[in-house]
Amino acid sequence: MKMHATENGDLALEAIPAQLTALLRLIPKAAREGETHAKKRFYPDPCNLEEEEIRRDWETFVKPSLRHLFRSACETVELDLVQLNSPHKKGWNLTLPRAHFPAWLSCLNQARLSIAEQIGYTEADQDKTTTSVRPTERDLKLFQMDFYAFIQESLLQTLADLNADDDNTPEA
Amino acid sequence: MRSQIFYPTECSLRSAIETLPEPGVRTGENTEKQLDSVWNVVVFNDPVNLMSYVTHVFMKVFGYSEQLARRHMLEVHNFGRSILWSGGRERAELFVQELHAHLLLASLERAKN
């Protein structure tokens, strides 16, 4: 698989193998499962229990707005993933438009947090790599999380490069 | 000039952030007059969010320099928490909302006098 930033500042993934294409397709599903598996993580308490007024307002106004934001990010990602319906000669291609980077970062984060809650992810899992020829279900989930983290890092690096370019562009 | 990509809810925060003073643990305008109403915006460590992502979010939400954002990120990573901003309740709530929108563990705390 090749990954590079385009002239427009988009992120292009080319020649994606079938296995990774399958994981990409799973991003919105994994993210949406967080609404069930990682509810407390998606919508953490805004303050301690004594601040009843804030908590009440949060429940009424903020949580629905966050829910809408998370869903909207997943829908954007889902629309971009339609590109994976047509395979190319060397695999699948996918372009993440620059304007969709925030949605991708959000959806990937939702997916990773959701999986993390499901498998009881801890700090100890961070540098774990499996060499087993028969990986467990948990090993596969860890791989899925790592792959999503890799895309997140690539998006952030692309953003940083673009920002650096913009900073170096002389003003007219 | 830095390009800016925002979530829709950040538009309202943008002008507020631009008027903030130089980096530091920032303090709201009423803090000297109303010490009892100072609130801290606190971010907590979690094993899932990437260090680069947390730094990116601090820069985006608070308008911090990369150096300051990274310092706060490392404080979260090493000590479990960091106070990102202090000041009036309304702005503190907006900041916490923005941090939750980026799926960071954050909360409001009354500052101790």
mmCIF file of C-alpha atoms in Angstrom:
data_model
loop_
_atom_site.group_PDB
_atom_site.id
_atom_site.type_symbol
_atom_site.label_atom_id
_atom_site.label_comp_id
_atom_site.label_asym_id
_atom_site.label_seq_id
_atom_site.Cartn_x
_atom_site.Cartn_y
_atom_site.Cartn_z
ATOM 1 C CA MET A 1 0.000 0.000 0.000
ATOM 2 C CA LYS A 2 1.273 3.491 -0.874
ATOM 3 C CA MET A 3 0.266 6.649 0.895
ATOM 4 C CA HIS A 4 0.979 10.221 -0.167
ATOM 5 C CA ALA A 5 -0.396 13.739 -0.021
ATOM 6 C CA THR A 6 -1.796 15.049 -3.301
ATOM 7 C CA GLU A 7 -1.299 18.545 -4.707
ATOM 8 C CA ASN A 8 -4.683 19.534 -3.261
ATOM 9 C CA GLY A 9 -3.632 18.485 0.206
ATOM 10 C CA ASP A 10 -5.738 15.322 0.149
ATOM 11 C CA LEU A 11 -4.350 12.034 1.433
ATOM 12 C CA ALA A 12 -4.212 9.278 -1.179
ATOM 13 C CA LEU A 13 -4.006 5.596 -0.283
ATOM 14 C CA GLU A 14 -3.142 3.448 -3.291
ATOM 15 C CA ALA A 15 -2.892 -0.266 -3.979
ATOM 16 C CA ILE A 16 -4.584 -1.165 -0.709
ATOM 17 C CA PRO A 17 -4.623 -4.953 -0.204
ATOM 18 C CA ALA A 18 -7.924 -6.748 0.352
ATOM 19 C CA GLN A 19 -7.374 -7.345 4.086
ATOM 20 C CA LEU A 20 -6.751 -3.680 4.824
ATOM 21 C CA THR A 21 -9.647 -2.671 2.586
ATOM 22 C CA ALA A 22 -11.867 -4.837 4.778
ATOM 23 C CA LEU A 23 -10.594 -3.039 7.890
ATOM 24 C CA LEU A 24 -11.207 0.346 6.268
ATOM 25 C CA ARG A 25 -14.779 -0.647 5.488
ATOM 26 C CA LEU A 26 -15.270 -1.546 9.143
ATOM 27 C CA ILE A 27 -14.385 1.930 10.473
ATOM 28 C CA PRO A 28 -17.936 3.388 10.600
ATOM 29 C CA LYS A 29 -19.378 0.178 12.060
ATOM 30 C CA ALA A 30 -16.703 0.006 14.754
ATOM 31 C CA ALA A 31 -17.249 3.691 15.524
ATOM 32 C CA ARG A 32 -21.027 3.330 15.803
ATOM 33 C CA GLU A 33 -20.658 0.390 18.161
ATOM 34 C CA GLY A 34 -19.070 2.825 20.568
ATOM 35 C CA GLU A 35 -22.529 4.258 21.237
ATOM 36 C CA THR A 36 -23.232 0.966 23.007
ATOM 37 C CA HIS A 37 -19.821 -0.332 24.118
ATOM 38 C CA ALA A 38 -18.112 2.927 24.998
ATOM 39 C CA LYS A 39 -20.970 5.215 25.988
ATOM 40 C CA LYS A 40 -19.251 6.417 29.156
ATOM 41 C CA ARG A 41 -16.038 7.059 27.228
ATOM 42 C CA PHE A 42 -17.792 8.907 24.392
ATOM 43 C CA TYR A 43 -19.789 11.053 26.801
ATOM 44 C CA PRO A 44 -17.692 11.472 29.942
ATOM 45 C CA ASP A 45 -18.915 13.486 32.921
ATOM 46 C CA PRO A 46 -18.156 17.185 32.498
ATOM 47 C CA CYS A 47 -17.511 17.759 36.220
ATOM 48 C CA ASN A 48 -17.887 16.128 39.606
ATOM 49 C CA LEU A 49 -21.201 14.967 41.048
ATOM 50 C CA GLU A 50 -21.754 18.093 43.178
ATOM 51 C CA GLU A 51 -22.201 20.368 40.156
ATOM 52 C CA GLU A 52 -25.783 19.359 39.429
ATOM 53 C CA GLU A 53 -26.689 22.345 37.279
ATOM 54 C CA ILE A 54 -23.808 21.820 34.874
ATOM 55 C CA ARG A 55 -24.531 18.106 34.631
ATOM 56 C CA ARG A 56 -28.202 18.748 33.912
ATOM 57 C CA ASP A 57 -27.408 21.275 31.166
ATOM 58 C CA TRP A 58 -24.803 18.914 29.749
ATOM 59 C CA GLU A 59 -27.321 16.108 29.504
ATOM 60 C CA THR A 60 -29.902 18.340 27.805
ATOM 61 C CA PHE A 61 -27.788 20.390 25.426
ATOM 62 C CA VAL A 62 -24.234 19.131 25.020
ATOM 63 C CA LYS A 63 -24.645 15.360 24.747
ATOM 64 C CA PRO A 64 -27.164 15.537 21.862
ATOM 65 C CA SER A 65 -24.841 17.927 20.041
ATOM 66 C CA LEU A 66 -21.866 15.585 20.549
ATOM 67 C CA ARG A 67 -23.938 12.631 19.376
ATOM 68 C CA HIS A 68 -24.846 14.528 16.217
ATOM 69 C CA LEU A 69 -21.199 15.462 15.631
ATOM 70 C CA PHE A 70 -19.991 11.865 16.022
ATOM 71 C CA ARG A 71 -22.689 10.520 13.697
ATOM 72 C CA SER A 72 -22.014 13.192 11.131
ATOM 73 C CA ALA A 73 -18.298 12.283 11.087
ATOM 74 C CA CYS A 74 -19.181 8.620 10.502
ATOM 75 C CA GLU A 75 -21.499 9.535 7.632
ATOM 76 C CA THR A 76 -18.749 11.576 5.954
ATOM 77 C CA VAL A 77 -16.316 8.679 6.246
ATOM 78 C CA GLU A 78 -18.934 6.261 4.954
ATOM 79 C CA LEU A 79 -19.427 8.397 1.846
ATOM 80 C CA ASP A 80 -15.662 8.476 1.187
ATOM 81 C CA LEU A 81 -15.493 4.708 1.581
ATOM 82 C CA VAL A 82 -17.814 4.279 -1.422
ATOM 83 C CA GLN A 83 -14.594 4.664 -3.455
ATOM 84 C CA LEU A 84 -13.667 1.166 -2.285
ATOM 85 C CA ASN A 85 -16.506 -0.344 -4.316
ATOM 86 C CA SER A 86 -14.364 -0.425 -7.457
ATOM 87 C CA PRO A 87 -11.047 -2.266 -7.237
ATOM 88 C CA HIS A 88 -8.096 -1.250 -9.413
ATOM 89 C CA LYS A 89 -5.442 -3.510 -10.937
ATOM 90 C CA LYS A 90 -3.126 -3.476 -7.923
ATOM 91 C CA GLY A 91 -5.751 -3.319 -5.224
ATOM 92 C CA TRP A 92 -8.050 -0.558 -3.996
ATOM 93 C CA ASN A 93 -7.515 3.203 -3.985
ATOM 94 C CA LEU A 94 -8.951 5.683 -1.516
ATOM 95 C CA THR A 95 -8.562 9.460 -1.373
ATOM 96 C CA LEU A 96 -9.321 11.270 1.867
ATOM 97 C CA PRO A 97 -10.209 14.880 0.986
ATOM 98 C CA ARG A 98 -8.475 17.515 3.089
ATOM 99 C CA ALA A 99 -11.825 18.987 4.136
ATOM 100 C CA HIS A 100 -12.820 15.587 5.553
ATOM 101 C CA PHE A 101 -9.726 15.137 7.739
ATOM 102 C CA PRO A 102 -11.531 16.231 10.951
ATOM 103 C CA ALA A 103 -14.312 13.730 10.230
ATOM 104 C CA TRP A 104 -11.786 10.960 9.577
ATOM 105 C CA LEU A 105 -9.832 11.758 12.732
ATOM 106 C CA SER A 106 -13.053 11.694 14.737
ATOM 107 C CA CYS A 107 -14.405 8.499 13.212
ATOM 108 C CA LEU A 108 -11.086 6.677 13.557
ATOM 109 C CA ASN A 109 -10.857 7.807 17.155
ATOM 110 C CA GLN A 110 -14.410 6.648 17.853
ATOM 111 C CA ALA A 111 -13.579 3.277 16.301
ATOM 112 C CA ARG A 112 -10.361 2.879 18.318
ATOM 113 C CA LEU A 113 -12.024 3.898 21.577
ATOM 114 C CA SER A 114 -14.912 1.561 20.915
ATOM 115 C CA ILE A 115 -12.622 -1.412 20.221
ATOM 116 C CA ALA A 116 -10.468 -0.478 23.232
ATOM 117 C CA GLU A 117 -13.507 -0.670 25.520
ATOM 118 C CA GLN A 118 -14.554 -4.004 24.034
ATOM 119 C CA ILE A 119 -11.191 -5.690 24.576
ATOM 120 C CA GLY A 120 -10.225 -3.949 27.824
ATOM 121 C CA TYR A 121 -7.264 -2.150 26.248
ATOM 122 C CA THR A 122 -4.571 -0.908 28.645
ATOM 123 C CA GLU A 123 -1.213 0.900 28.496
ATOM 124 C CA ALA A 124 0.445 -2.539 28.448
ATOM 125 C CA ASP A 125 -1.097 -3.240 25.028
ATOM 126 C CA GLN A 126 0.509 -0.215 23.405
ATOM 127 C CA ASP A 127 3.676 -1.826 22.117
ATOM 128 C CA LYS A 128 2.408 -5.353 21.859
ATOM 129 C CA THR A 129 3.019 -7.164 18.577
ATOM 130 C CA THR A 130 1.932 -10.709 17.986
ATOM 131 C CA THR A 131 4.154 -13.190 16.216
ATOM 132 C CA SER A 132 1.755 -16.057 16.640
ATOM 133 C CA VAL A 133 0.656 -17.894 13.513
ATOM 134 C CA ARG A 134 -2.720 -18.263 15.168
ATOM 135 C CA PRO A 135 -3.579 -14.803 16.421
ATOM 136 C CA THR A 136 -6.471 -14.556 18.848
ATOM 137 C CA GLU A 137 -9.539 -12.417 18.306
ATOM 138 C CA ARG A 138 -7.950 -9.882 20.662
ATOM 139 C CA ASP A 139 -4.710 -9.836 18.609
ATOM 140 C CA LEU A 140 -6.747 -9.041 15.505
ATOM 141 C CA LYS A 141 -8.573 -6.223 17.288
ATOM 142 C CA LEU A 142 -5.217 -4.809 18.419
ATOM 143 C CA PHE A 143 -4.004 -4.936 14.829
ATOM 144 C CA GLN A 144 -7.185 -3.154 13.725
ATOM 145 C CA MET A 145 -6.557 -0.425 16.319
ATOM 146 C CA ASP A 146 -2.929 -0.075 15.202
ATOM 147 C CA PHE A 147 -3.928 0.242 11.560
ATOM 148 C CA TYR A 148 -6.439 2.968 12.406
ATOM 149 C CA ALA A 149 -3.789 4.715 14.518
ATOM 150 C CA PHE A 150 -1.431 4.568 11.532
ATOM 151 C CA ILE A 151 -3.999 6.349 9.355
ATOM 152 C CA GLN A 152 -4.590 8.923 12.097
ATOM 153 C CA GLU A 153 -0.850 9.595 12.329
ATOM 154 C CA SER A 154 -0.661 9.948 8.549
ATOM 155 C CA LEU A 155 -3.558 12.434 8.563
ATOM 156 C CA LEU A 156 -1.927 14.464 11.338
ATOM 157 C CA GLN A 157 1.428 14.445 9.558
ATOM 158 C CA THR A 158 -0.216 15.575 6.321
ATOM 159 C CA LEU A 159 -2.011 18.365 8.211
ATOM 160 C CA ALA A 160 1.237 19.463 9.872
ATOM 161 C CA ASP A 161 3.022 19.526 6.506
ATOM 162 C CA LEU A 162 0.202 21.523 4.940
ATOM 163 C CA ASN A 163 0.223 24.011 7.808
ATOM 164 C CA ALA A 164 3.991 24.386 7.502
ATOM 165 C CA ASP A 165 3.595 25.026 3.760
ATOM 166 C CA ASP A 166 0.901 27.618 4.428
ATOM 167 C CA ASP A 167 3.116 29.349 7.005
ATOM 168 C CA ASN A 168 5.931 29.546 4.464
ATOM 169 C CA THR A 169 3.741 30.938 1.695
ATOM 170 C CA PRO A 170 4.405 34.684 1.322
ATOM 171 C CA GLU A 171 1.291 36.820 1.666
ATOM 172 C CA ALA A 172 0.147 38.648 -1.464
ATOM 173 C CA MET B 1 -0.726 31.827 7.756
ATOM 174 C CA ARG B 2 -1.881 28.594 9.327
ATOM 175 C CA SER B 3 -4.737 26.908 7.546
ATOM 176 C CA GLN B 4 -7.624 26.126 9.818
ATOM 177 C CA ILE B 5 -9.981 23.204 9.664
ATOM 178 C CA PHE B 6 -12.779 23.427 12.179
ATOM 179 C CA TYR B 7 -15.726 21.469 13.376
ATOM 180 C CA PRO B 8 -18.904 23.539 13.004
ATOM 181 C CA THR B 9 -19.178 24.087 16.751
ATOM 182 C CA GLU B 10 -15.747 25.667 16.840
ATOM 183 C CA CYS B 11 -16.748 28.700 14.809
ATOM 184 C CA SER B 12 -18.070 30.440 17.885
ATOM 185 C CA LEU B 13 -14.881 29.652 19.789
ATOM 186 C CA ARG B 14 -12.604 30.940 17.069
ATOM 187 C CA SER B 15 -12.966 34.628 17.787
ATOM 188 C CA ALA B 16 -12.694 33.989 21.526
ATOM 189 C CA ILE B 17 -9.465 32.048 21.057
ATOM 190 C CA GLU B 18 -7.947 34.759 18.876
ATOM 191 C CA THR B 19 -8.343 37.275 21.674
ATOM 192 C CA LEU B 20 -6.572 35.096 24.221
ATOM 193 C CA PRO B 21 -3.299 36.400 25.690
ATOM 194 C CA GLU B 22 0.110 34.786 25.097
ATOM 195 C CA PRO B 23 0.519 31.053 25.850
ATOM 196 C CA GLY B 24 0.691 29.866 29.432
ATOM 197 C CA VAL B 25 -1.979 28.402 31.652
ATOM 198 C CA ARG B 26 -4.438 30.959 30.501
ATOM 199 C CA THR B 27 -6.603 32.905 32.860
ATOM 200 C CA GLY B 28 -10.017 34.402 32.154
ATOM 201 C CA GLU B 29 -10.620 38.107 32.406
ATOM 202 C CA ASN B 30 -12.657 38.042 35.637
ATOM 203 C CA THR B 31 -10.310 35.951 37.725
ATOM 204 C CA GLU B 32 -8.889 38.749 39.813
ATOM 205 C CA LYS B 33 -12.295 40.137 40.701
ATOM 206 C CA GLN B 34 -14.088 36.869 41.301
ATOM 207 C CA LEU B 35 -11.668 34.362 42.714
ATOM 208 C CA ASP B 36 -14.508 32.152 43.879
ATOM 209 C CA SER B 37 -15.739 31.670 40.327
ATOM 210 C CA VAL B 38 -12.546 30.458 38.714
ATOM 211 C CA TRP B 39 -12.815 27.126 36.921
ATOM 212 C CA ASN B 40 -10.057 24.893 35.620
ATOM 213 C CA VAL B 41 -10.261 22.935 32.386
ATOM 214 C CA VAL B 42 -8.513 19.651 33.157
ATOM 215 C CA VAL B 43 -7.504 16.934 30.692
ATOM 216 C CA PHE B 44 -6.857 13.375 31.887
ATOM 217 C CA ASN B 45 -4.657 10.626 30.491
ATOM 218 C CA ASP B 46 -6.094 7.730 28.533
ATOM 219 C CA PRO B 47 -4.234 4.896 26.811
ATOM 220 C CA VAL B 48 -5.962 5.190 23.446
ATOM 221 C CA ASN B 49 -5.586 8.759 22.198
ATOM 222 C CA LEU B 50 -2.348 9.302 20.290
ATOM 223 C CA MET B 51 0.178 11.798 21.669
ATOM 224 C CA SER B 52 0.303 13.566 18.327
ATOM 225 C CA TYR B 53 -3.495 13.765 18.251
ATOM 226 C CA VAL B 54 -3.717 15.221 21.761
ATOM 227 C CA THR B 55 -1.091 17.849 20.858
ATOM 228 C CA HIS B 56 -3.023 18.652 17.680
ATOM 229 C CA VAL B 57 -6.274 19.091 19.636
ATOM 230 C CA PHE B 58 -4.661 21.405 22.222
ATOM 231 C CA MET B 59 -3.290 23.582 19.420
ATOM 232 C CA LYS B 60 -6.625 23.650 17.657
ATOM 233 C CA VAL B 61 -8.937 24.198 20.631
ATOM 234 C CA PHE B 62 -6.806 26.581 22.713
ATOM 235 C CA GLY B 63 -4.723 28.133 19.941
ATOM 236 C CA TYR B 64 -1.553 27.079 21.752
ATOM 237 C CA SER B 65 1.841 26.899 20.053
ATOM 238 C CA GLU B 66 3.077 23.406 19.247
ATOM 239 C CA GLN B 67 5.667 23.686 22.009
ATOM 240 C CA LEU B 68 3.136 24.598 24.695
ATOM 241 C CA ALA B 69 0.587 22.064 23.450
ATOM 242 C CA ARG B 70 3.240 19.361 23.576
ATOM 243 C CA ARG B 71 4.259 20.377 27.086
ATOM 244 C CA HIS B 72 0.658 19.993 28.283
ATOM 245 C CA MET B 73 0.341 16.677 26.426
ATOM 246 C CA LEU B 74 3.447 15.349 28.184
ATOM 247 C CA GLU B 75 2.096 16.554 31.513
ATOM 248 C CA VAL B 76 -1.080 14.570 30.872
ATOM 249 C CA HIS B 77 0.957 11.554 29.785
ATOM 250 C CA ASN B 78 3.420 11.624 32.685
ATOM 251 C CA PHE B 79 1.281 12.852 35.562
ATOM 252 C CA GLY B 80 -2.191 11.747 34.510
ATOM 253 C CA ARG B 81 -3.672 15.238 34.197
ATOM 254 C CA SER B 82 -2.978 18.805 33.168
ATOM 255 C CA ILE B 83 -4.790 22.103 33.691
ATOM 256 C CA LEU B 84 -5.155 23.579 30.237
ATOM 257 C CA TRP B 85 -7.022 26.769 31.012
ATOM 258 C CA SER B 86 -8.488 28.662 33.972
ATOM 259 C CA GLY B 87 -11.199 31.296 33.983
ATOM 260 C CA GLY B 88 -14.922 31.931 33.824
ATOM 261 C CA ARG B 89 -17.370 29.057 33.807
ATOM 262 C CA GLU B 90 -19.008 29.668 30.439
ATOM 263 C CA ARG B 91 -15.775 29.632 28.475
ATOM 264 C CA ALA B 92 -14.484 26.729 30.505
ATOM 265 C CA GLU B 93 -17.639 24.781 29.603
ATOM 266 C CA LEU B 94 -17.118 25.581 25.923
ATOM 267 C CA PHE B 95 -13.557 24.345 26.090
ATOM 268 C CA VAL B 96 -14.605 21.105 27.790
ATOM 269 C CA GLN B 97 -17.317 20.630 25.171
ATOM 270 C CA GLU B 98 -14.736 21.076 22.414
ATOM 271 C CA LEU B 99 -12.396 18.592 24.094
ATOM 272 C CA HIS B 100 -15.213 16.055 24.422
ATOM 273 C CA ALA B 101 -16.031 16.647 20.753
ATOM 274 C CA HIS B 102 -12.471 15.479 20.052
ATOM 275 C CA LEU B 103 -13.004 12.508 22.393
ATOM 276 C CA LEU B 104 -10.512 13.640 25.007
ATOM 277 C CA LEU B 105 -11.166 12.980 28.683
ATOM 278 C CA ALA B 106 -11.691 16.439 30.106
ATOM 279 C CA SER B 107 -13.640 18.049 32.902
ATOM 280 C CA LEU B 108 -14.361 21.285 34.720
ATOM 281 C CA GLU B 109 -13.086 21.761 38.226
ATOM 282 C CA ARG B 110 -13.596 24.662 40.604
ATOM 283 C CA ALA B 111 -10.202 26.208 41.234
ATOM 284 C CA LYS B 112 -9.111 26.085 44.845
ATOM 285 C CA ASN B 113 -8.570 29.524 46.359
#
